[in-house]
CSV table of C-alpha atoms in Angstrom, one decimal:
chain,number,residue,atom,x,y,z
F,1400,MET,CA,87.9,-10.0,-55.6
F,1401,CYS,CA,90.0,-12.0,-53.7
F,1402,LEU,CA,90.5,-16.2,-54.6
F,1403,VAL,CA,88.3,-16.7,-51.6
F,1404,ASP,CA,85.5,-14.9,-52.2
F,1405,PHE,CA,85.5,-16.5,-56.2
F,1406,ILE,CA,85.3,-19.7,-54.8
F,1407,ASN,CA,82.2,-18.3,-52.3
F,1408,LYS,CA,80.7,-16.9,-55.3
F,1409,GLN,CA,80.7,-19.9,-57.3
F,1410,LEU,CA,79.6,-22.3,-54.5
F,1411,ASN,CA,76.7,-21.1,-54.0
F,1412,HIS,CA,75.6,-20.5,-57.4
F,1413,VAL,CA,76.1,-24.7,-57.7
F,1414,TYR,CA,73.8,-24.7,-54.0
F,1415,TYR,CA,71.2,-22.2,-55.8
F,1416,VAL,CA,71.1,-24.7,-58.8
F,1417,MET,CA,70.8,-28.0,-56.5
F,1418,ARG,CA,68.1,-26.2,-54.7
F,1419,LYS,CA,66.1,-25.3,-58.3
F,1420,ILE,CA,66.7,-29.4,-59.6
F,1421,LYS,CA,65.5,-30.8,-56.0
F,1422,THR,CA,61.7,-28.4,-56.2
F,1423,ILE,CA,61.6,-29.5,-60.0
F,1424,ASN,CA,62.1,-33.6,-58.9
F,1425,TYR,CA,59.8,-32.7,-56.0
F,1426,LEU,CA,56.9,-31.6,-58.0
F,1427,LEU,CA,57.6,-34.1,-61.1
F,1428,ALA,CA,57.1,-36.6,-58.1
F,1429,ARG,CA,53.6,-34.9,-57.1
F,1430,VAL,CA,52.7,-34.8,-60.4
F,1431,ALA,CA,53.3,-39.1,-59.9
F,1432,ILE,CA,51.7,-39.6,-57.3
F,1433,VAL,CA,48.3,-37.4,-58.6
F,1434,LEU,CA,48.4,-39.2,-62.0
F,1435,CYS,CA,48.7,-42.8,-60.3
F,1436,ALA,CA,45.7,-41.5,-57.9
F,1437,PHE,CA,43.5,-41.8,-61.1
F,1438,LEU,CA,45.2,-43.6,-63.6
F,1439,LEU,CA,45.8,-47.1,-61.0
F,1440,PHE,CA,42.1,-46.9,-60.0
F,1441,PRO,CA,40.1,-48.6,-60.4
F,1442,SER,CA,41.4,-51.4,-58.1
F,1443,PHE,CA,40.2,-54.9,-58.7
F,1444,SER,CA,40.0,-57.5,-55.9
F,1445,HIS,CA,37.6,-60.4,-54.8
F,1446,ALA,CA,36.2,-58.9,-52.0
F,1447,GLY,CA,33.9,-62.5,-50.5
F,1448,ASP,CA,31.4,-65.4,-51.7
F,1449,TYR,CA,28.3,-65.8,-50.2
F,1450,SER,CA,25.7,-68.1,-49.8
F,1451,ILE,CA,22.2,-67.4,-49.6
F,1452,LYS,CA,18.9,-70.3,-49.8
F,1453,VAL,CA,15.9,-69.9,-52.5
F,1454,GLY,CA,13.7,-67.2,-51.0
F,1455,GLU,CA,16.3,-66.0,-48.6
F,1456,THR,CA,17.6,-62.7,-48.2
F,1457,ARG,CA,20.5,-61.2,-46.7
F,1458,LYS,CA,22.4,-58.0,-46.4
F,1459,ILE,CA,25.9,-57.7,-48.6
F,1460,TYR,CA,27.5,-55.0,-47.1
F,1461,CYS,CA,30.3,-53.2,-49.3
F,1462,THR,CA,34.1,-53.8,-48.1
F,1463,ALA,CA,35.5,-51.1,-50.1
F,1464,SER,CA,37.6,-48.6,-47.8
F,1465,ALA,CA,38.7,-45.0,-48.7
F,1466,PRO,CA,42.0,-43.8,-47.9
F,1467,SER,CA,43.4,-42.1,-44.6
F,1468,ASN,CA,41.1,-39.3,-43.7
F,1469,GLY,CA,38.5,-40.4,-46.2
F,1470,TYR,CA,35.2,-42.5,-46.8
F,1471,VAL,CA,33.0,-44.3,-49.7
F,1472,THR,CA,30.6,-42.0,-50.7
F,1473,HIS,CA,28.3,-44.3,-52.6
F,1474,THR,CA,28.3,-47.6,-54.2
F,1475,PHE,CA,26.6,-49.2,-57.4
F,1476,TYR,CA,26.1,-53.2,-57.6
F,1477,GLU,CA,26.1,-54.8,-60.9
F,1478,LEU,CA,24.6,-58.5,-62.4
F,1479,VAL,CA,27.8,-59.5,-64.5
F,1480,ASP,CA,27.8,-63.1,-64.8
F,1481,PRO,CA,25.1,-64.2,-65.6
F,1482,ASN,CA,23.7,-60.3,-66.6
F,1483,ASP,CA,19.7,-60.9,-65.9
F,1484,ALA,CA,17.6,-61.4,-62.6
F,1485,LYS,CA,16.5,-65.1,-63.1
F,1486,TYR,CA,18.8,-66.0,-59.7
F,1487,ILE,CA,19.2,-63.4,-57.6
F,1488,MET,CA,17.3,-60.0,-56.9
F,1489,ILE,CA,19.2,-56.3,-55.7
F,1490,ASN,CA,17.5,-54.1,-53.7
F,1491,TYR,CA,18.9,-51.3,-52.6
F,1492,THR,CA,18.3,-50.7,-48.8
F,1493,SER,CA,18.7,-46.6,-46.9
F,1494,SER,CA,22.5,-47.1,-46.5
F,1495,GLU,CA,24.7,-46.8,-49.0
F,1496,MET,CA,27.3,-49.2,-47.6
F,1497,CYS,CA,24.7,-52.4,-48.2
F,1498,VAL,CA,22.2,-53.8,-50.6
F,1499,GLU,CA,19.4,-56.4,-50.0
F,1500,VAL,CA,20.3,-59.9,-52.0
F,1501,THR,CA,17.1,-62.6,-52.6
F,1502,GLY,CA,17.9,-65.9,-54.3
F,1503,LEU,CA,15.1,-66.9,-56.7
F,1504,SER,CA,16.5,-69.9,-58.7
F,1505,ALA,CA,19.4,-72.1,-57.6
F,1506,LYS,CA,22.6,-71.1,-59.3
F,1507,SER,CA,26.3,-71.3,-58.0
F,1508,SER,CA,29.0,-68.6,-58.0
F,1509,ILE,CA,27.3,-65.7,-59.5
F,1510,LYS,CA,29.3,-62.5,-60.0
F,1511,ILE,CA,28.5,-59.0,-58.8
F,1512,ALA,CA,30.6,-56.3,-59.8
F,1513,VAL,CA,30.7,-53.3,-57.1
F,1514,THR,CA,31.7,-50.2,-57.8
F,1515,TYR,CA,32.4,-47.4,-55.5
F,1516,ALA,CA,33.0,-44.0,-54.9
F,1517,TYR,CA,35.2,-42.3,-52.7
F,1518,SER,CA,36.9,-38.8,-50.9
F,1519,TYR,CA,39.3,-37.9,-49.2
F,1520,ARG,CA,41.5,-35.3,-47.6
F,1521,GLY,CA,44.8,-34.9,-49.2
F,1522,SER,CA,47.6,-35.9,-46.5
F,1523,TYR,CA,50.1,-33.6,-49.2
F,1524,ASP,CA,48.1,-30.4,-50.4
F,1525,ASP,CA,45.3,-31.1,-47.6
F,1526,LYS,CA,42.6,-30.8,-50.6
F,1527,ILE,CA,39.5,-33.1,-50.8
F,1528,HIS,CA,40.2,-35.5,-53.6
F,1529,VAL,CA,37.7,-38.3,-55.2
F,1530,GLY,CA,38.6,-41.6,-56.9
F,1531,HIS,CA,36.6,-44.5,-57.4
F,1532,GLY,CA,37.1,-48.8,-57.6
F,1533,THR,CA,35.5,-52.1,-58.6
F,1534,TYR,CA,35.8,-55.5,-57.2
F,1535,TYR,CA,33.6,-58.6,-57.2
F,1536,ASP,CA,31.4,-60.4,-55.1
F,1537,TYR,CA,29.9,-64.3,-55.8
F,1538,ILE,CA,27.1,-65.4,-54.5
F,1539,THR,CA,25.5,-69.0,-54.9
F,1540,VAL,CA,22.3,-69.5,-54.0
F,1541,VAL,CA,21.3,-73.2,-52.8
F,1542,GLY,CA,17.9,-74.9,-53.7
F,1543,GLY,CA,14.9,-75.5,-51.3
F,1544,ALA,CA,11.2,-74.6,-50.4
F,1545,ALA,CA,10.9,-71.1,-49.3
F,1546,ALA,CA,9.4,-70.8,-46.2
F,1547,THR,CA,5.6,-68.9,-46.6
F,1548,LYS,CA,5.0,-68.8,-42.7
F,1549,ILE,CA,6.1,-69.0,-39.2
F,1550,SER,CA,4.9,-69.2,-36.1
F,1551,PHE,CA,5.4,-70.3,-32.2
F,1552,ASN,CA,3.2,-73.2,-31.0
F,1553,PRO,CA,2.2,-72.7,-28.5
F,1554,SER,CA,1.6,-68.9,-29.4
F,1555,ASN,CA,0.6,-67.8,-25.8
F,1556,PRO,CA,1.4,-70.3,-23.1
F,1557,LYS,CA,0.4,-69.4,-19.4
F,1558,ILE,CA,2.4,-71.4,-17.0
F,1559,LYS,CA,3.5,-70.9,-13.0
F,1560,VAL,CA,6.8,-70.1,-11.4
F,1561,GLY,CA,8.9,-72.6,-11.0
F,1562,GLU,CA,7.4,-74.7,-14.2
F,1563,SER,CA,9.1,-74.8,-17.8
F,1564,VAL,CA,7.4,-74.6,-21.4
F,1565,GLN,CA,8.5,-76.0,-24.7
F,1566,LEU,CA,8.0,-73.7,-27.7
F,1567,LYS,CA,8.0,-75.3,-31.3
F,1568,VAL,CA,9.3,-73.1,-34.1
F,1569,GLU,CA,7.3,-74.4,-37.4
F,1570,LEU,CA,8.0,-73.3,-40.5
F,1571,THR,CA,5.3,-73.6,-43.8
F,1572,PRO,CA,5.8,-75.6,-45.6
F,1573,SER,CA,7.5,-78.2,-43.4
F,1574,ASN,CA,9.8,-78.7,-45.8
F,1575,SER,CA,11.3,-75.7,-45.5
F,1576,SER,CA,15.2,-74.6,-46.0
F,1577,THR,CA,14.6,-71.0,-45.0
F,1578,SER,CA,17.0,-70.0,-42.1
F,1579,TRP,CA,15.4,-68.2,-39.0
F,1580,GLU,CA,16.7,-67.0,-35.6
F,1581,TRP,CA,15.1,-65.9,-32.2
F,1582,GLY,CA,15.5,-63.7,-29.6
F,1583,VAL,CA,13.9,-62.1,-26.5
F,1584,VAL,CA,12.3,-58.8,-27.4
F,1585,GLU,CA,11.3,-57.4,-24.2
F,1586,THR,CA,11.1,-58.8,-20.5
F,1587,LEU,CA,8.6,-56.6,-17.6
F,1588,THR,CA,11.0,-58.6,-15.2
F,1589,LEU,CA,14.8,-58.8,-14.9
F,1590,PRO,CA,17.0,-61.4,-16.5
F,1591,SER,CA,17.0,-63.2,-13.9
F,1592,ALA,CA,13.9,-64.2,-13.4
F,1593,TYR,CA,14.0,-67.1,-16.5
F,1594,GLU,CA,15.8,-69.5,-18.3
F,1595,THR,CA,16.0,-70.4,-22.1
F,1596,SER,CA,17.5,-73.2,-24.1
F,1597,VAL,CA,17.2,-74.0,-27.6
F,1598,GLU,CA,17.5,-77.2,-29.6
F,1599,GLY,CA,17.1,-77.7,-33.0
F,1600,ASN,CA,13.3,-75.9,-33.6
F,1601,VAL,CA,12.7,-76.1,-30.0
F,1602,ILE,CA,13.1,-73.3,-27.2
F,1603,THR,CA,12.6,-74.2,-24.1
F,1604,VAL,CA,11.7,-71.1,-21.5
F,1605,LYS,CA,12.1,-71.8,-17.3
F,1606,ALA,CA,10.3,-69.3,-15.2
F,1607,LYS,CA,11.8,-68.4,-12.1
F,1608,LYS,CA,9.9,-65.5,-11.1
F,1609,ALA,CA,6.6,-64.2,-12.4
F,1610,MET,CA,7.5,-62.3,-15.3
F,1611,THR,CA,5.9,-61.6,-19.0
F,1612,LEU,CA,8.4,-62.7,-21.5
F,1613,TYR,CA,8.3,-61.9,-25.1
F,1614,LEU,CA,10.0,-63.7,-28.0
F,1615,ILE,CA,10.4,-63.0,-31.6
F,1616,ALA,CA,11.6,-65.6,-34.9
F,1617,GLN,CA,12.4,-64.0,-38.0
F,1618,THR,CA,13.2,-65.7,-41.0
F,1619,THR,CA,15.7,-64.6,-43.3
F,1620,ASN,CA,13.0,-63.8,-46.2
F,1621,GLY,CA,11.4,-61.8,-43.7
F,1622,LEU,CA,8.6,-63.1,-42.2
F,1623,LYS,CA,8.5,-62.9,-38.1
F,1624,ALA,CA,6.6,-64.8,-35.4
F,1625,THR,CA,5.8,-63.4,-31.9
F,1626,CYS,CA,5.2,-65.5,-28.7
F,1627,VAL,CA,4.5,-64.2,-25.1
F,1628,VAL,CA,5.1,-66.2,-22.0
F,1629,THR,CA,3.6,-65.2,-18.9
F,1630,ALA,CA,4.2,-66.7,-15.8
F,1631,THR,CA,2.5,-65.9,-12.4
F,1632,ASN,CA,2.6,-67.1,-8.5
F,1633,GLU,CA,-1.4,-67.4,-8.8
F,1634,GLY,CA,-1.7,-70.2,-6.2
F,1635,ASN,CA,1.0,-69.0,-4.5
F,1636,GLU,CA,-0.6,-68.1,-1.1
F,1637,ASN,CA,2.6,-66.1,-0.1
F,1638,ALA,CA,3.0,-64.2,-3.6
F,1639,PRO,CA,2.3,-60.5,-2.7
F,1640,LYS,CA,-0.7,-58.6,-4.0
F,1641,PRO,CA,0.4,-55.8,-7.0
F,1642,THR,CA,0.6,-52.2,-5.3
F,1643,GLY,CA,1.1,-50.7,-8.8
F,1644,ILE,CA,0.2,-51.4,-12.9
F,1645,LYS,CA,1.9,-49.1,-15.5
F,1646,LEU,CA,0.8,-49.9,-19.2
F,1647,SER,CA,3.3,-49.4,-22.0
F,1648,THR,CA,2.0,-46.3,-23.4
F,1649,ASN,CA,-0.7,-43.7,-22.2
F,1650,LYS,CA,-1.6,-42.8,-25.9
F,1651,LEU,CA,-1.8,-45.2,-29.0
F,1652,SER,CA,-2.7,-44.4,-32.5
F,1653,MET,CA,-3.9,-47.2,-34.7
F,1654,ILE,CA,-5.2,-47.5,-38.1
F,1655,GLN,CA,-8.9,-49.3,-38.5
F,1656,GLY,CA,-8.4,-53.2,-38.7
F,1657,ASN,CA,-5.2,-53.3,-37.0
F,1658,GLN,CA,-4.2,-55.0,-34.0
F,1659,GLN,CA,-2.0,-54.0,-31.1
F,1660,LYS,CA,-0.8,-55.9,-28.1
F,1661,ILE,CA,-0.4,-53.8,-25.0
F,1662,ASN,CA,1.9,-54.9,-22.0
F,1663,TYR,CA,2.2,-53.6,-18.3
F,1664,THR,CA,4.2,-53.6,-15.7
F,1665,LEU,CA,3.1,-54.6,-11.9
F,1666,THR,CA,4.9,-53.7,-9.0
F,1667,PRO,CA,6.8,-55.2,-7.3
F,1668,SER,CA,8.1,-57.2,-10.0
F,1669,ASP,CA,7.4,-60.8,-8.5
F,1670,ALA,CA,3.7,-59.4,-8.0
F,1671,SER,CA,1.0,-62.1,-8.5
F,1672,THR,CA,-2.7,-61.2,-9.6
F,1673,ILE,CA,-5.3,-61.6,-12.7
F,1674,ILE,CA,-5.8,-58.3,-15.1
F,1675,SER,CA,-9.2,-57.4,-16.5
F,1676,TRP,CA,-9.3,-55.7,-19.4
F,1677,LYS,CA,-12.1,-53.0,-20.3
F,1678,SER,CA,-12.3,-50.5,-24.1
F,1679,SER,CA,-15.3,-47.7,-23.2
F,1680,ASP,CA,-16.6,-48.0,-26.2
F,1681,GLU,CA,-16.2,-51.4,-27.6
F,1682,SER,CA,-18.2,-50.4,-31.0
F,1683,ILE,CA,-14.7,-47.9,-32.1
F,1684,ALA,CA,-12.3,-51.0,-30.0
F,1685,SER,CA,-12.0,-54.1,-28.4
F,1686,VAL,CA,-9.7,-55.6,-25.7
F,1687,SER,CA,-9.4,-59.4,-25.2
F,1688,GLY,CA,-8.4,-60.9,-21.9
F,1689,ASN,CA,-4.8,-60.8,-22.6
F,1690,GLY,CA,-4.1,-56.8,-23.6
F,1691,LEU,CA,-5.1,-57.2,-27.5
F,1692,ILE,CA,-6.7,-54.4,-28.9
F,1693,SER,CA,-8.6,-55.2,-32.2
F,1694,ALA,CA,-9.5,-51.4,-34.0
F,1695,LEU,CA,-13.1,-51.5,-35.5
F,1696,LYS,CA,-14.2,-48.2,-36.5
F,1697,PRO,CA,-12.8,-44.3,-36.5
F,1698,GLY,CA,-12.8,-42.8,-32.8
F,1699,THR,CA,-11.3,-42.4,-29.5
F,1700,THR,CA,-11.8,-44.5,-26.7
F,1701,THR,CA,-10.2,-45.5,-23.1
F,1702,ILE,CA,-8.6,-49.0,-22.8
F,1703,SER,CA,-7.9,-50.1,-19.1
F,1704,ALA,CA,-6.0,-52.4,-17.0
F,1705,THR,CA,-7.5,-53.4,-13.6
F,1706,THR,CA,-5.9,-55.8,-11.2
F,1707,SER,CA,-8.1,-58.1,-9.3
F,1708,ASN,CA,-7.5,-56.0,-6.0
F,1709,GLY,CA,-8.7,-53.3,-7.5
F,1710,ILE,CA,-5.4,-51.4,-8.9
F,1711,GLU,CA,-5.8,-49.5,-12.5
F,1712,ALA,CA,-4.2,-48.3,-15.1
F,1713,SER,CA,-5.8,-47.1,-18.4
F,1714,LEU,CA,-4.5,-45.5,-21.8
F,1715,THR,CA,-5.9,-43.1,-24.8
F,1716,LEU,CA,-6.7,-44.8,-28.1
F,1717,SER,CA,-7.5,-42.7,-31.3
F,1718,VAL,CA,-8.6,-45.1,-34.4
F,1719,MET,CA,-7.8,-43.4,-37.4
F,1720,PRO,CA,-9.9,-44.4,-40.6
F,1721,CYS,CA,-8.8,-46.8,-43.1
F,1722,ALA,CA,-7.5,-45.7,-46.7
F,1723,THR,CA,-9.8,-46.3,-49.3
F,1724,ALA,CA,-7.8,-44.4,-51.9
F,1725,VAL,CA,-3.7,-43.2,-52.4
F,1726,SER,CA,-2.3,-41.0,-54.7
F,1727,LEU,CA,1.2,-40.3,-55.5
F,1728,PRO,CA,2.7,-37.3,-58.1
F,1729,GLY,CA,2.4,-38.4,-61.7
F,1730,HIS,CA,6.0,-37.2,-62.1
F,1731,VAL,CA,9.0,-36.7,-60.4
F,1732,ASN,CA,12.8,-35.4,-61.4
F,1733,VAL,CA,15.9,-37.3,-59.6
F,1734,LYS,CA,19.4,-35.9,-60.1
F,1735,LEU,CA,21.8,-38.4,-60.2
F,1736,GLY,CA,22.9,-39.4,-57.1
F,1737,TYR,CA,20.6,-37.3,-54.9
F,1738,SER,CA,17.8,-37.7,-53.6
F,1739,TYR,CA,13.5,-37.0,-53.7
F,1740,VAL,CA,10.7,-37.5,-51.0
F,1741,ILE,CA,6.9,-38.2,-52.0
F,1742,LYS,CA,4.4,-38.9,-49.9
F,1743,PRO,CA,1.8,-40.5,-50.8
F,1744,VAL,CA,-2.0,-38.9,-50.4
F,1745,PHE,CA,-4.9,-40.8,-48.5
F,1746,SER,CA,-8.3,-40.5,-48.9
F,1747,PRO,CA,-10.9,-39.9,-46.9
F,1748,SER,CA,-9.5,-36.7,-45.2
F,1749,GLY,CA,-7.4,-38.2,-42.4
F,1750,ALA,CA,-6.8,-41.8,-43.5
F,1751,THR,CA,-3.4,-43.4,-43.0
F,1752,SER,CA,-2.2,-46.9,-43.7
F,1753,ASP,CA,0.7,-49.1,-43.8
F,1754,CYS,CA,2.5,-49.1,-47.1
F,1755,THR,CA,5.4,-51.0,-48.7
F,1756,TRP,CA,7.3,-49.0,-51.9
F,1757,THR,CA,8.8,-50.6,-55.0
F,1758,SER,CA,11.1,-49.9,-57.6
F,1759,SER,CA,10.6,-51.2,-61.3
F,1760,ASN,CA,13.9,-50.3,-61.9
F,1761,THR,CA,16.7,-50.4,-59.4
F,1762,SER,CA,19.6,-50.0,-61.1
F,1763,ILE,CA,18.2,-46.7,-61.8
F,1764,ALA,CA,16.7,-45.5,-59.0
F,1765,VAL,CA,15.5,-47.1,-55.7
F,1766,VAL,CA,12.8,-46.1,-52.9
F,1767,SER,CA,12.7,-46.3,-49.2
F,1768,GLY,CA,10.1,-45.1,-47.2
F,1769,GLY,CA,9.2,-42.4,-50.2
F,1770,LYS,CA,12.8,-41.9,-50.7
F,1771,ILE,CA,13.8,-42.1,-53.9
F,1772,THR,CA,17.6,-42.4,-54.7
F,1773,GLY,CA,18.7,-41.6,-58.2
F,1774,LYS,CA,21.6,-44.7,-59.5
F,1775,GLN,CA,21.7,-43.8,-62.8
F,1776,GLU,CA,20.2,-42.3,-65.9
F,1777,GLY,CA,16.7,-43.2,-67.1
F,1778,ASN,CA,13.2,-43.5,-66.1
F,1779,ALA,CA,11.9,-46.6,-63.2
F,1780,THR,CA,8.4,-46.3,-61.9
F,1781,ILE,CA,8.1,-46.2,-58.1
F,1782,THR,CA,4.8,-47.5,-57.2
F,1783,VAL,CA,3.3,-47.7,-52.9
F,1784,ARG,CA,1.1,-50.6,-52.2
F,1785,THR,CA,-1.6,-50.0,-49.2
F,1786,LYS,CA,-1.6,-52.5,-46.5
F,1787,ASP,CA,-5.6,-53.2,-47.8
F,1788,GLY,CA,-3.8,-53.9,-51.6
F,1789,LEU,CA,-4.4,-49.9,-52.8
F,1790,THR,CA,-2.1,-49.0,-55.5
F,1791,SER,CA,-0.5,-45.8,-57.0
F,1792,SER,CA,2.4,-45.1,-59.3
F,1793,SER,CA,4.7,-42.5,-60.3
F,1794,GLN,CA,7.2,-41.7,-62.8
F,1795,VAL,CA,10.7,-41.0,-62.2
F,1796,SER,CA,13.5,-39.3,-64.2
F,1797,VAL,CA,17.1,-39.7,-63.2
F,1798,SER,CA,19.6,-37.4,-64.9
F,1799,LYS,CA,22.9,-35.8,-64.3
F,1800,PRO,CA,22.9,-32.9,-62.1
F,1801,THR,CA,24.5,-29.7,-63.6
F,1802,GLU,CA,28.6,-29.4,-63.0
F,1803,ASP,CA,28.1,-26.9,-60.0
F,1804,MET,CA,26.4,-29.1,-58.0
F,1805,ASP,CA,28.7,-31.2,-54.9
F,1806,TYR,CA,30.9,-33.4,-54.3
F,1807,ARG,CA,28.2,-36.2,-54.3
F,1808,ASN,CA,28.1,-36.4,-58.4
F,1809,THR,CA,31.1,-37.7,-58.3
F,1810,GLY,CA,30.9,-40.1,-61.2
F,1811,ALA,CA,30.9,-37.1,-63.4
F,1812,LYS,CA,34.1,-35.5,-61.3
F,1813,ILE,CA,35.8,-38.6,-62.0
F,1814,SER,CA,35.4,-38.4,-65.3
F,1815,LYS,CA,36.1,-35.0,-65.8
F,1816,ILE,CA,39.2,-35.1,-63.8
F,1817,GLN,CA,40.4,-38.3,-65.8
F,1818,ASP,CA,40.0,-36.3,-69.2
F,1819,ILE,CA,41.9,-33.5,-68.2
F,1820,VAL,CA,44.7,-35.3,-66.5
F,1821,TYR,CA,44.9,-37.8,-70.3
F,1822,ARG,CA,45.4,-34.5,-71.9
F,1823,HIS,CA,47.7,-32.4,-70.2
F,1824,PHE,CA,49.8,-35.0,-69.0
F,1825,ILE,CA,49.0,-38.5,-71.3
F,1826,LYS,CA,49.4,-36.8,-74.6
């Protein structure tokens, strides 16, 4: 072997060894990254300060974010200091990214721990990874009387084109500190048909064209009030007569005892007319002069609206019986992180009712529209209440899912992965 060949052979050997060392360092770096991902999480930060009034309810959104190519999958909110529900109540919503917080009693700097789980696709191995973190929100509840009612005064004014009306938003009790907002719900003419302005609790509406304007005011604790401002060209000999009328729906179902306002559209939009309302069977449903239907007993009837020049539009109304009883399953099982839907059964057959749902322990299970979601192992009572006060309850047991269930079981998987990392890399 010549000297040149010998030197080349030795250099190739050195190069081979250096490549091996580089590979080992690369693998060690990747292990370090994985360890950091599990050992450095959860991360802790102070997300935000919020202020609500006694009786007020507002949504608090999760501000955490997952690594790139990932998203937050679950959140859990827990009172830390003080750790009782004397000052605020936390209600879970259908969204994993927010809860509704209601102020119960005045208190400053209530500390809430927000624990979140996330999943993401790793950029270095193209695999799905999971993680979790915790941060803290602070909420101050400001004292003051909570509103029990909100209303417009006047509630349904009628004015002429060119006139203005002042609508006063009134809270009960009058010394209430509850906040409220307002807005236009729907208009039957173009926005150019009216002008609005607000000063304090007084909303001023000016009609520039014939119109029907719908407004709503809502308090932060969920109370609502509606107002209908009608502006016509009555008395204006030059106003056009309607050539058509259209109701907001041609079929309607209502529960016995309920009321609903029917809207209409005139063609042309600035036409002037007086509308006459009629029910073909007033024992089933009646209708007022402004289109407010009252469902009286089960059955079917026709509601019609007729202009002063004889143009008519109608709808078919079905009135369903009001429930006299409601029942739920006696017991249901829900897996942690999963949801289960229960449906109330009403009596008599064909009856229905508007319902509200509550959970006896929202840290264990939350419910929205009959959809129960398990938040923590344990037992809770889910209760449904009809509009007329009928109730029924179901006992819910929340348990851990089996290991072969999917990624939504993030809590169990995180614990298992951390245990593996600890046993294999740290010990």
